[in-house]
Coordinates of C-alpha atoms and ligand atoms in Angstrom, one line a residue:
M1 CA 64.3 116.9 100.2
R2 CA 66.7 114.3 101.6
G3 CA 67.4 114.8 105.3
R4 CA 70.7 116.0 106.4
E5 CA 73.0 113.0 106.9
A6 CA 74.3 112.5 110.5
G7 CA 77.3 114.6 111.3
L8 CA 76.8 117.1 108.5
S9 CA 76.4 120.7 109.5
V10 CA 73.9 123.0 107.7
V11 CA 75.2 124.3 104.4
T12 CA 73.1 126.8 102.4
V13 CA 73.7 128.4 99.0
G14 CA 74.5 131.5 100.9
S15 CA 77.1 130.0 103.2
L16 CA 78.7 128.1 100.4
T17 CA 78.9 131.2 98.2
E18 CA 80.6 133.0 101.1
H19 CA 83.1 130.2 101.5
L20 CA 84.0 130.2 97.8
S21 CA 84.3 134.0 98.0
A22 CA 86.6 133.8 101.0
T23 CA 88.8 131.2 99.2
G24 CA 89.3 133.2 96.1
Y25 CA 86.8 131.7 93.6
D26 CA 84.9 135.1 93.0
P27 CA 81.5 133.4 92.9
I28 CA 78.4 135.2 91.4
L29 CA 75.1 134.0 92.8
T30 CA 71.9 134.4 90.7
P31 CA 69.1 135.1 91.2
V32 CA 69.8 137.5 94.1
A33 CA 66.9 136.5 96.2
D34 CA 66.3 135.5 99.8
F35 CA 65.1 132.0 98.7
A36 CA 68.4 131.5 96.9
D37 CA 70.6 132.3 99.9
R38 CA 68.6 130.2 102.3
T39 CA 68.4 127.1 100.0
E40 CA 69.9 124.2 101.9
I41 CA 72.4 121.9 100.2
T42 CA 72.8 118.3 101.6
G43 CA 75.0 116.7 99.0
A44 CA 76.9 117.1 95.7
A45 CA 77.1 115.3 92.3
M46 CA 78.9 115.9 89.0
A47 CA 77.2 113.0 87.0
P48 CA 73.6 114.0 86.2
D49 CA 72.5 110.4 86.8
R50 CA 73.8 110.5 90.4
V51 CA 72.0 113.7 91.5
E52 CA 70.0 113.2 94.6
P53 CA 67.4 115.5 96.2
G54 CA 69.1 118.5 97.9
D55 CA 72.3 118.1 95.9
L56 CA 74.5 120.8 94.5
F57 CA 75.0 119.8 90.8
V58 CA 78.4 120.6 89.5
A59 CA 78.0 121.3 85.8
I60 CA 81.4 121.2 84.0
S61 CA 82.3 122.1 80.4
G62 CA 83.9 118.9 79.0
A63 CA 85.1 117.3 75.8
R64 CA 81.9 115.4 75.2
A65 CA 79.3 117.7 76.7
H66 CA 78.5 120.5 79.2
G67 CA 76.9 119.3 82.4
A68 CA 74.4 122.2 82.0
D69 CA 73.0 120.4 78.9
F70 CA 71.4 117.9 81.4
I71 CA 69.7 120.5 83.6
D72 CA 66.2 119.1 83.0
K73 CA 67.2 115.7 84.3
V74 CA 69.1 117.3 87.2
I75 CA 66.0 119.3 88.2
S76 CA 63.7 116.3 87.9
R77 CA 66.1 114.5 90.3
G78 CA 65.7 117.2 92.9
A79 CA 68.9 119.2 92.7
A80 CA 68.8 122.2 95.0
A81 CA 71.4 124.4 93.3
V82 CA 74.0 124.4 90.5
L83 CA 77.8 125.3 90.5
T84 CA 78.9 126.1 86.9
D85 CA 80.7 128.6 84.6
A86 CA 79.3 131.4 82.5
A87 CA 78.5 129.1 79.6
G88 CA 76.6 126.9 82.0
V89 CA 74.6 129.9 83.4
T90 CA 73.6 130.9 79.8
K91 CA 72.4 127.3 79.1
I92 CA 70.5 127.0 82.3
R93 CA 68.7 130.4 82.0
E94 CA 67.7 129.6 78.4
A95 CA 66.4 126.2 79.4
I96 CA 64.6 126.9 82.7
G97 CA 64.9 130.6 83.6
Y98 CA 65.6 131.4 87.2
R99 CA 64.0 128.4 88.8
I100 CA 67.1 127.2 90.6
P101 CA 70.0 129.1 92.4
V102 CA 73.1 129.1 90.3
I103 CA 76.6 129.9 91.7
E104 CA 78.9 131.0 88.8
V105 CA 82.7 130.6 89.1
A106 CA 85.3 130.7 86.3
A107 CA 87.2 127.5 87.4
V108 CA 84.4 125.0 88.1
R109 CA 86.7 122.0 88.4
D110 CA 89.0 123.8 90.9
A111 CA 86.0 124.9 93.0
A112 CA 84.2 121.5 93.0
G113 CA 86.5 120.0 95.6
P114 CA 86.5 122.8 98.1
A115 CA 82.7 123.1 97.7
A116 CA 82.2 119.4 98.3
A117 CA 84.6 119.6 101.3
V118 CA 82.3 122.1 102.9
I119 CA 79.2 120.1 102.1
Y120 CA 80.6 116.8 103.4
G121 CA 82.8 118.1 106.2
T122 CA 86.3 117.2 105.0
T123 CA 89.0 119.0 106.8
A124 CA 92.8 118.6 107.2
S125 CA 92.3 116.9 110.6
S126 CA 89.1 114.8 109.8
D127 CA 89.2 111.0 109.5
P128 CA 90.0 109.0 107.6
A129 CA 93.8 109.5 107.6
L130 CA 94.6 109.5 103.9
F131 CA 97.4 107.5 102.3
G132 CA 97.7 108.4 98.6
V133 CA 99.9 106.7 96.0
T134 CA 100.8 108.0 92.5
G135 CA 103.2 106.8 89.8
T136 CA 103.1 105.1 86.4
N137 CA 103.0 101.6 87.9
G138 CA 102.5 100.1 91.3
K139 CA 99.6 102.3 92.5
T140 CA 97.1 99.4 92.9
T141 CA 99.5 96.9 94.4
T142 CA 100.9 99.5 96.9
T143 CA 97.4 100.6 98.0
Y144 CA 96.4 96.9 98.6
F145 CA 99.6 96.5 100.7
L146 CA 98.9 99.7 102.5
R147 CA 95.3 98.7 103.4
S148 CA 96.5 95.3 104.5
L149 CA 99.0 96.8 106.9
L150 CA 96.6 99.5 108.1
S151 CA 93.9 96.9 108.9
T152 CA 96.4 94.7 110.7
L153 CA 97.1 97.7 112.9
L154 CA 93.6 99.1 113.3
E155 CA 91.3 96.1 113.4
P156 CA 92.5 95.2 117.0
K157 CA 91.4 98.7 118.0
Q158 CA 87.9 98.3 116.5
K159 CA 88.7 100.7 113.7
S160 CA 88.0 100.1 110.0
T161 CA 90.0 100.9 106.9
G162 CA 89.1 102.0 103.4
L163 CA 90.4 101.5 99.8
I164 CA 89.8 103.6 96.7
G165 CA 91.3 102.5 93.4
T166 CA 91.2 100.9 89.9
I167 CA 89.7 97.6 91.1
E168 CA 87.2 98.6 93.8
I169 CA 86.1 101.0 96.5
A170 CA 85.9 99.2 99.8
A171 CA 85.5 100.0 103.5
G172 CA 85.3 97.7 106.6
P173 CA 87.1 96.2 109.5
S174 CA 89.3 94.1 107.2
P175 CA 89.8 93.5 103.5
E176 CA 87.8 90.3 103.9
T177 CA 84.9 91.8 105.8
S178 CA 84.3 94.9 103.7
E179 CA 81.5 96.3 101.7
R180 CA 83.0 96.6 98.2
I181 CA 81.8 98.3 95.0
A182 CA 83.4 97.9 91.6
S183 CA 85.3 101.0 90.4
D184 CA 84.7 102.7 87.1
M185 CA 87.6 105.1 87.6
T186 CA 91.0 104.8 89.4
T187 CA 90.3 108.1 91.1
P188 CA 86.7 109.3 91.3
E189 CA 85.7 112.9 90.8
A190 CA 86.1 115.4 93.7
V191 CA 82.4 115.5 94.6
A192 CA 82.4 111.7 94.8
L193 CA 85.6 111.6 96.8
H194 CA 84.3 114.0 99.5
K195 CA 81.0 112.0 99.7
L196 CA 83.1 108.9 100.1
M197 CA 85.1 110.5 103.0
H198 CA 81.8 111.2 104.8
E199 CA 80.6 107.7 104.2
F200 CA 83.9 106.3 105.4
R201 CA 83.6 108.4 108.6
S202 CA 80.1 107.1 109.2
K203 CA 81.6 103.5 108.9
N204 CA 84.3 104.2 111.5
V205 CA 87.1 104.2 108.9
A206 CA 90.2 105.7 110.6
A207 CA 92.5 105.3 107.6
A208 CA 92.2 104.8 103.9
A209 CA 94.6 104.0 101.0
M210 CA 93.8 105.6 97.6
E211 CA 95.3 105.5 94.2
V212 CA 95.9 109.0 92.8
S213 CA 96.0 108.9 89.0
S214 CA 97.8 111.7 87.0
H215 CA 94.4 112.4 85.4
A216 CA 93.0 113.0 88.8
I217 CA 95.6 115.6 89.7
S218 CA 95.2 117.2 86.2
Y219 CA 91.5 117.3 86.5
Q220 CA 91.5 118.7 90.1
R221 CA 89.7 115.6 91.4
I222 CA 91.7 115.6 94.7
S223 CA 91.1 119.3 95.4
G224 CA 89.9 119.8 99.0
L225 CA 91.5 116.6 100.2
Y226 CA 94.5 116.5 102.6
Y227 CA 96.9 113.5 102.6
D228 CA 98.7 112.4 105.8
V229 CA 101.2 110.6 103.6
A230 CA 101.6 110.5 99.8
G231 CA 103.8 107.9 98.0
F232 CA 105.5 108.0 94.7
T233 CA 106.4 104.8 92.8
N234 CA 108.0 105.7 89.5
L235 CA 107.4 107.6 86.2
T236 CA 107.8 105.9 82.8
Q237 CA 105.9 106.1 79.5
D238 CA 102.2 105.9 79.7
H239 CA 99.2 108.3 79.4
L240 CA 101.0 110.5 76.9
D241 CA 97.6 110.7 75.2
L242 CA 96.5 113.0 78.0
H243 CA 99.7 114.7 79.2
G244 CA 101.4 115.1 75.8
T245 CA 105.0 115.1 77.1
M246 CA 106.8 113.4 79.9
E247 CA 107.5 116.9 81.3
E248 CA 103.8 117.6 81.6
Y249 CA 103.2 114.1 83.0
F250 CA 105.8 114.7 85.7
A251 CA 104.3 118.1 86.5
A252 CA 100.9 116.4 86.9
K253 CA 102.2 113.9 89.5
A254 CA 104.3 116.5 91.3
G255 CA 101.0 118.3 92.1
L256 CA 100.4 115.7 94.9
F257 CA 103.7 116.4 96.7
R258 CA 102.9 119.9 98.0
R259 CA 102.8 121.0 101.6
S260 CA 99.4 122.5 101.0
R261 CA 98.0 119.0 100.1
T262 CA 100.3 116.4 101.8
R263 CA 101.9 116.3 105.2
T264 CA 104.6 113.7 104.4
S265 CA 105.8 112.7 101.0
V266 CA 107.6 109.4 100.6
I267 CA 109.4 109.3 97.3
T268 CA 110.9 106.2 95.7
V269 CA 114.2 107.3 94.2
D270 CA 114.9 104.4 92.0
D271 CA 114.7 106.4 88.8
A272 CA 115.6 109.9 87.7
A273 CA 112.0 111.1 88.0
G274 CA 112.1 110.0 91.7
H275 CA 115.2 112.0 92.4
R276 CA 113.7 115.1 90.8
M277 CA 110.4 114.5 92.6
A278 CA 112.2 114.4 95.9
A279 CA 114.0 117.6 95.1
E280 CA 110.9 119.5 94.1
A281 CA 108.5 118.2 96.7
T282 CA 107.6 120.6 99.5
G283 CA 106.8 119.8 103.2
H284 CA 108.2 116.8 105.0
V285 CA 110.0 114.7 102.3
V286 CA 111.3 111.1 102.9
T287 CA 113.3 109.2 100.3
L288 CA 113.3 105.4 99.7
S289 CA 115.8 103.5 97.6
T290 CA 114.9 99.9 96.7
S291 CA 117.4 99.3 93.9
G292 CA 120.6 99.9 96.0
Q293 CA 121.5 102.8 93.7
A294 CA 120.9 105.8 96.1
A295 CA 123.0 105.5 99.1
Q296 CA 121.7 108.9 100.4
A297 CA 118.1 107.8 100.8
H298 CA 116.5 107.9 104.3
W299 CA 115.2 104.4 103.9
E300 CA 116.8 101.5 101.9
V301 CA 115.9 98.0 101.0
E302 CA 118.8 95.5 101.7
D303 CA 119.4 91.8 102.0
T304 CA 116.7 90.5 99.7
A305 CA 116.2 86.7 99.5
A306 CA 113.8 84.5 97.5
E307 CA 111.0 83.3 99.7
G308 CA 108.6 81.0 97.7
L309 CA 107.5 82.9 94.6
G310 CA 108.0 86.2 96.7
T311 CA 110.9 87.9 98.5
A312 CA 112.1 88.6 102.0
F313 CA 113.9 91.9 102.6
T314 CA 115.3 94.3 105.2
L315 CA 114.2 98.0 105.5
T316 CA 117.1 100.1 106.9
N317 CA 116.9 103.7 108.1
R318 CA 120.1 105.6 107.5
H319 CA 119.4 108.1 110.3
T320 CA 118.0 105.9 113.1
G321 CA 119.9 102.7 112.2
E322 CA 116.6 100.7 112.3
R323 CA 116.6 97.4 110.5
I324 CA 113.2 95.9 109.9
R325 CA 112.9 92.4 108.3
T326 CA 109.7 91.7 106.4
S327 CA 108.6 90.1 103.1
T328 CA 106.0 89.9 100.3
A329 CA 104.5 86.8 98.7
L330 CA 104.0 88.5 95.3
P331 CA 106.6 87.7 92.7
G332 CA 108.9 90.4 91.2
D333 CA 111.5 92.8 92.5
F334 CA 109.0 95.6 91.8
N335 CA 106.7 94.2 94.4
V336 CA 109.5 94.6 96.9
S337 CA 109.5 98.2 95.9
N338 CA 105.7 98.4 96.4
A339 CA 105.8 96.7 99.8
A340 CA 108.7 98.9 101.0
L341 CA 106.9 102.0 99.9
A342 CA 103.7 100.9 101.8
A343 CA 105.8 100.1 104.9
V344 CA 107.7 103.4 105.0
M345 CA 104.5 105.4 104.4
V346 CA 102.9 103.9 107.5
L347 CA 106.0 104.1 109.6
E348 CA 106.3 107.8 108.8
A349 CA 102.6 108.4 109.5
A350 CA 103.1 106.8 112.9
S351 CA 106.0 109.2 113.6
D352 CA 104.2 112.5 112.9
P353 CA 103.7 114.2 116.3
E354 CA 101.2 116.7 114.9
R355 CA 98.9 114.1 113.4
P356 CA 98.8 111.1 115.9
Q357 CA 97.4 107.9 114.5
E358 CA 95.7 105.0 116.4
F359 CA 99.0 103.1 116.2
S360 CA 102.6 103.7 117.3
R361 CA 105.8 103.2 115.3
E362 CA 106.5 100.2 117.4
D363 CA 103.1 98.7 116.5
V364 CA 104.1 99.1 112.8
V365 CA 107.5 97.4 113.3
E366 CA 105.9 94.5 115.1
A367 CA 103.3 94.1 112.4
L368 CA 105.9 94.2 109.6
E369 CA 108.1 91.7 111.3
S370 CA 105.5 89.2 112.5
K371 CA 102.2 89.5 110.7
Q372 CA 103.1 89.3 107.0
P373 CA 100.9 92.2 105.9
F374 CA 102.3 91.9 102.3
H375 CA 101.2 88.3 101.8
V376 CA 97.9 89.3 100.2
Q377 CA 96.5 88.6 96.8
V378 CA 96.1 91.7 94.7
P379 CA 93.5 90.9 92.0
G380 CA 95.1 90.5 88.6
R381 CA 98.5 91.7 89.8
M382 CA 101.1 88.8 89.5
Q383 CA 98.2 86.6 90.6
V384 CA 99.3 82.9 90.6
I385 CA 96.7 80.6 89.1
A386 CA 98.7 77.4 89.0
E387 CA 102.3 76.3 89.9
T388 CA 102.7 73.4 87.5
P389 CA 102.8 74.7 84.9
A390 CA 103.4 78.2 86.5
A391 CA 100.4 80.2 85.4
I392 CA 100.3 83.9 86.2
V393 CA 97.8 86.7 85.4
D394 CA 99.2 90.3 85.5
F395 CA 98.0 93.8 84.6
A396 CA 101.1 94.9 82.8
H397 CA 100.0 97.0 79.9
N398 CA 102.8 99.5 79.3
P399 CA 106.4 98.9 78.3
D400 CA 108.0 99.4 81.7
A401 CA 105.5 97.1 83.5
M402 CA 105.9 94.5 80.8
I403 CA 109.7 94.4 81.2
R404 CA 109.4 94.2 85.0
T405 CA 106.8 91.5 84.9
L406 CA 108.6 89.4 82.3
E407 CA 111.9 89.7 84.3
A408 CA 110.0 88.7 87.4
V409 CA 108.5 85.6 85.8
R410 CA 111.7 84.6 84.0
K411 CA 113.9 84.8 87.2
P412 CA 112.7 81.5 88.8
M413 CA 112.7 79.8 85.4
Q414 CA 116.3 80.8 84.8
E415 CA 117.3 79.8 88.4
Q416 CA 115.7 76.4 87.9
N417 CA 116.6 76.2 84.3
R418 CA 113.0 75.3 83.5
G419 CA 110.8 75.3 80.4
K420 CA 109.6 78.0 78.0
L421 CA 107.7 81.2 78.7
I422 CA 104.4 81.5 76.8
L423 CA 102.9 85.1 76.8
V424 CA 99.5 86.3 75.8
I425 CA 99.5 90.1 75.3
G426 CA 97.3 92.8 73.6
A427 CA 96.8 96.5 74.0
A428 CA 93.9 98.8 74.9
G429 CA 92.2 100.9 72.2
E430 CA 91.9 104.7 72.5
R431 CA 95.0 104.8 74.7
D432 CA 98.5 105.8 73.9
A433 CA 99.0 103.9 70.6
S434 CA 102.7 104.9 70.4
K435 CA 103.6 102.2 72.9
R436 CA 102.2 99.2 70.9
P437 CA 105.2 98.5 68.7
T438 CA 107.5 98.8 71.7
M439 CA 105.3 96.3 73.6
G440 CA 105.4 93.9 70.7
A441 CA 109.2 94.0 70.6
I442 CA 109.5 93.5 74.3
A443 CA 107.2 90.5 74.1
V444 CA 109.2 88.6 71.5
R445 CA 112.6 89.5 73.1
M446 CA 111.6 88.2 76.5
A447 CA 109.2 85.3 75.9
D448 CA 109.7 82.1 73.9
H449 CA 106.2 81.9 72.5
V450 CA 104.1 85.0 72.0
I451 CA 100.4 85.1 71.2
I452 CA 99.1 88.6 70.2
S453 CA 95.4 88.9 71.0
D454 CA 92.9 91.5 72.1
D455 CA 92.7 93.6 75.3
D456 CA 90.1 96.4 75.5
P457 CA 89.6 97.7 72.0
H458 CA 87.0 100.2 73.0
G459 CA 86.0 102.0 69.8
E460 CA 89.2 101.1 67.8
D461 CA 89.5 98.3 65.2
P462 CA 91.0 95.3 67.1
A463 CA 93.0 94.2 64.0
E464 CA 94.6 97.7 63.9
I465 CA 95.6 97.4 67.5
R466 CA 97.1 93.9 67.0
A467 CA 98.9 95.2 63.9
G468 CA 100.7 97.8 66.0
L469 CA 102.0 95.1 68.3
L470 CA 102.8 92.7 65.5
E471 CA 104.8 95.4 63.6
G472 CA 107.1 95.8 66.6
A473 CA 107.3 92.1 67.1
H474 CA 108.2 91.2 63.5
D475 CA 110.8 94.0 63.4
A476 CA 112.5 92.8 66.6
I477 CA 112.5 89.1 65.4
T478 CA 114.1 90.2 62.1
T479 CA 116.7 92.6 63.5
G480 CA 117.5 90.3 66.5
G481 CA 117.4 87.0 64.6
L482 CA 115.1 85.7 67.3
E483 CA 113.5 82.2 67.2
T484 CA 110.4 83.2 69.2
V485 CA 107.2 81.6 68.1
L486 CA 104.8 84.4 67.2
E487 CA 101.0 83.9 66.7
E488 CA 98.0 86.2 66.3
I489 CA 94.9 84.6 67.8
T490 CA 91.5 86.2 68.5
P491 CA 89.2 86.2 70.5
R492 CA 91.2 86.3 73.7
G493 CA 89.6 83.0 75.0
D494 CA 91.1 81.1 72.0
A495 CA 94.4 82.7 72.7
I496 CA 94.4 81.5 76.3
A497 CA 93.3 78.0 75.2
A498 CA 96.3 78.0 72.7
A499 CA 98.7 79.1 75.4
V500 CA 97.5 76.2 77.7
A501 CA 97.6 73.8 74.8
A502 CA 101.3 74.7 74.1
A503 CA 102.3 74.4 77.8
G504 CA 104.1 71.5 79.4
E505 CA 104.5 71.0 83.2
E506 CA 107.9 72.7 83.1
D507 CA 106.7 75.8 81.3
T508 CA 105.3 79.1 82.4
I509 CA 102.2 80.9 81.1
L510 CA 101.8 84.6 81.5
L511 CA 98.5 86.5 80.6
A512 CA 99.4 90.2 80.7
G513 CA 97.4 93.4 80.3
R514 CA 94.0 92.9 81.7
G515 CA 94.6 91.5 85.2
H516 CA 91.4 91.7 87.3
E517 CA 89.2 92.9 84.4
D518 CA 86.1 90.7 83.8
H519 CA 85.0 92.1 80.5
Q520 CA 86.2 93.7 77.3
D521 CA 84.7 96.8 75.8
V522 CA 84.4 96.0 72.1
A523 CA 82.9 99.0 70.3
G524 CA 80.6 99.7 73.3
V525 CA 79.6 96.0 73.8
R526 CA 80.6 94.4 77.1
V527 CA 82.2 91.0 76.2
A528 CA 82.5 88.9 79.4
I529 CA 85.9 87.4 79.9
D530 CA 88.1 87.1 83.0
D531 CA 91.7 86.0 82.3
R532 CA 92.0 84.3 85.7
A533 CA 88.8 82.2 85.3
E534 CA 89.5 81.4 81.7
L535 CA 93.0 80.3 82.4
A536 CA 91.9 78.2 85.4
A537 CA 89.2 76.5 83.3
Q538 CA 91.6 75.7 80.4
L539 CA 94.2 74.3 82.8
K540 CA 91.7 72.1 84.6
A541 CA 90.4 70.9 81.2
R542 CA 94.0 69.7 80.5
G543 CA 94.1 68.0 83.8
F544 CA 96.5 70.5 85.5
T545 CA 95.9 71.5 89.2
T546 CA 95.0 75.1 89.9
L547 CA 95.3 77.0 93.2
T548 CA 92.0 77.2 95.1
G549 CA 90.1 80.4 94.6
S550 CA 92.7 81.6 92.1
G551 CA 90.2 81.5 89.2
A552 CA 87.6 83.4 91.2
A553 CA 86.5 86.6 89.5
Ligands
LIG601 C1 90.1 112.2 80.1 C2 89.2 112.3 81.3 O1 89.6 111.9 82.4 N1 87.9 112.7 81.1 C3 87.0 112.8 82.2 C4 86.3 114.2 82.2 O2 85.7 114.3 80.9 P1 85.4 115.7 80.3 O3 86.0 116.8 81.2 O4 85.7 115.7 78.9 O5 83.8 115.8 80.7 P2 82.7 115.2 79.8 O6 82.9 113.7 79.7 O7 82.5 115.9 78.5 O8 81.4 115.4 80.7 C5 81.0 116.7 81.0 C6 79.7 116.6 81.8 O9 78.7 116.0 81.0 C7 78.2 114.9 81.7 N2 78.0 113.9 80.7 C8 78.9 113.7 79.7 C9 78.7 112.7 78.7 C10 77.5 111.9 78.8 O10 77.3 111.0 78.0 N3 76.7 112.1 79.9 C11 76.9 113.1 80.8 O11 76.1 113.2 81.7 C12 79.4 114.5 82.6 O12 78.9 113.7 83.7 C13 79.9 115.8 83.1 O13 79.0 116.3 84.0 O14 85.3 114.2 83.2 C14 84.3 113.2 83.0 C15 83.2 113.5 84.0 O15 83.6 113.2 85.3 C16 84.9 111.8 83.1 O16 83.8 110.9 82.9 C17 85.9 111.7 82.1 O17 86.6 110.4 82.3 C18 86.7 109.6 81.1 C19 85.4 108.8 81.0 C20 87.9 108.7 81.2 O18 87.9 107.8 80.5 N4 88.8 109.0 82.1 C21 90.0 108.2 82.2 C22 91.0 108.5 81.1 C23 90.6 108.4 83.5 O19 90.3 109.3 84.2 N5 91.5 107.4 83.9 C24 92.2 107.5 85.2 C25 93.2 106.3 85.3 C26 94.3 106.5 84.3 C27 95.2 105.3 84.5 O20 96.0 105.4 85.5 O21 95.1 104.3 83.8 C28 91.3 107.4 86.4 O22 91.6 108.0 87.4 O23 90.3 106.7 86.2
LIG602 N1 106.7 99.4 91.2 C1 106.5 99.0 90.0 N2 107.4 99.3 89.0 C2 107.2 98.9 87.7 N3 106.2 98.0 87.3 C3 105.3 97.7 88.3 C4 105.4 98.1 89.6 N4 104.4 97.6 90.3 C5 103.7 96.9 89.4 N5 104.2 96.9 88.2 C6 103.8 96.3 87.0 O1 102.7 97.2 86.5 C7 101.5 96.4 86.5 C8 100.4 97.3 87.1 O2 100.6 97.3 88.5 P1 99.5 98.1 89.4 O3 98.2 97.8 88.9 O4 99.8 97.9 90.8 O5 100.0 99.6 89.0 P2 99.0 100.8 88.7 O6 99.8 102.0 88.8 O7 97.8 100.7 89.5 O8 98.6 100.6 87.2 P3 97.4 101.4 86.5 O9 97.7 102.8 86.6 O10 97.5 100.9 85.1 O11 96.2 100.9 87.2 C9 101.7 95.2 87.3 O12 100.8 94.2 86.8 C10 103.1 94.9 87.1 O13 103.3 94.3 85.8

């Protein structure tokens, strides 16, 4: 039996069953025996391979399997008890009889978070202060900006910060001095999140930024968590393979902006979804306009000005008259939106009298104006690999993100009347196939030379995926009478080599879709390729200069 970790109070099957009963989950405990009630629980897991001695195993009924199908493995790994549904109880009793206490509830996914919160000690007032970000695009970038600002504020007070998202899970005094593990999901399962909160507390983490995917909200992964501040970026077409319609997609994201879950909601109101989200959010709601369209917003971005490849801007507060000048080094107007959202989320957290932070509002203003918290590299997000030719790697993999990224990259080219834009693009397999023709059309309309290649095919036929993009591209060239050079080159390494071969010093190369990813999943086989390293290597081979560290994986 694994000892109880420091700071965890004793939880037994009996006390957990009582808690679930008191919070409306109507649990049934079997067998009804003294040993069952007194059985101690020291952790929780949903993936059978991650069960540790003393854990509560949460056995869910899923699309691929039922967790209870793995009960033998779970027992051998020392699970102390199981939380599951009626189907799971039947499977367990048929497999091993009454050897292990089983708590039966109807809604296992809903109960997993509150159960894990009790086991790991998560409460509305416990550290870390949580900053969650949701939206179709901008979650990763905004959470890196949040973490950079929070560590600028907290490191001087000997406090650490944390990050949970698509790229990595990290905790430490600063982004540079953190323990980091690669992520296999944007938002982990509830039991993993509460375990993380406990680990963050033991690492002196006072505040953490986390991406909240719409899947996470739909799959109840954030149940039992309380957000100090939650931010909304935007809502455009993506993930329709899960949510079906934009209405359901909206409803999924709206689940984060509820008083019961979030103290302050900061809603970017640059699109219709933002206005609706602000109207429907409950609790303390703050609006942010970064496009100059919503004069009634609490906070607005004004006076933007090019600063290198990035942008300087002023944050103004309509109520207080505050004007805060700051900037981001990342290209693109959308990165002004991301930086403004991160800034307002932390400013609002510092102004919440019922939930004092380790920093004041004045500390935040001072950091924004003098410490450049948004001059950080976000792996694979508008990451500049070289400046001559301009060579950028970005994660854009849906129509809206592509348009934004291509606009961002074209802007300096148009201002300096310089060169042609060479774009390498693909699309992921087993994800929303309806967006592929749209992406192909956007590519040929906004770039001068387009190379259709592979992204992450997963189990789909890569040629089929490329055909979807090519179909949209050919249609757009025909109907628009475009002169765009269009090629289909695979594998991706050859496509990158072709892009570099076609580039002159005045040109711009953009690799879109994979960003930080260092391998492709081709029918279950991991094919190693990192766009940043490949691009840097090809540029060096042609004698071009690359930025130091830019090709690092
Ligand atoms: C659509 C989706 O999110 N599905 C998630 C869901 O699957 P599910 O409910 O069908 O459950 P299941 O996969 O049948 O598993 C049931 C039980 O059997 C176990 N099992 C299952 C199969 C197996 O081979 N071995 C095994 O042990 C599971 O651990 C679980 O205990 O619960 C599973 C268990 O936690 C997740 O692994 C699975 O994520 C899949 C792999 C996935 O690809 N999710 C993606 C879509 C996702 O969540 N993406 C978002 C980001 C989206 C974005 O913004 O791009 C994210 O937050 O990562
Ligand atoms: N605020 C924004 N609005 C629109 N597009 C954006 C915004 N921020 C970033 N993008 C574009 O979307 C891409 C993804 O950005 P980022 O990874 O920060 O978002 P994300 O929400 O985490 O994406 P995903 O959910 O796919 O992980 C970027 O590479 C850029 O092309």
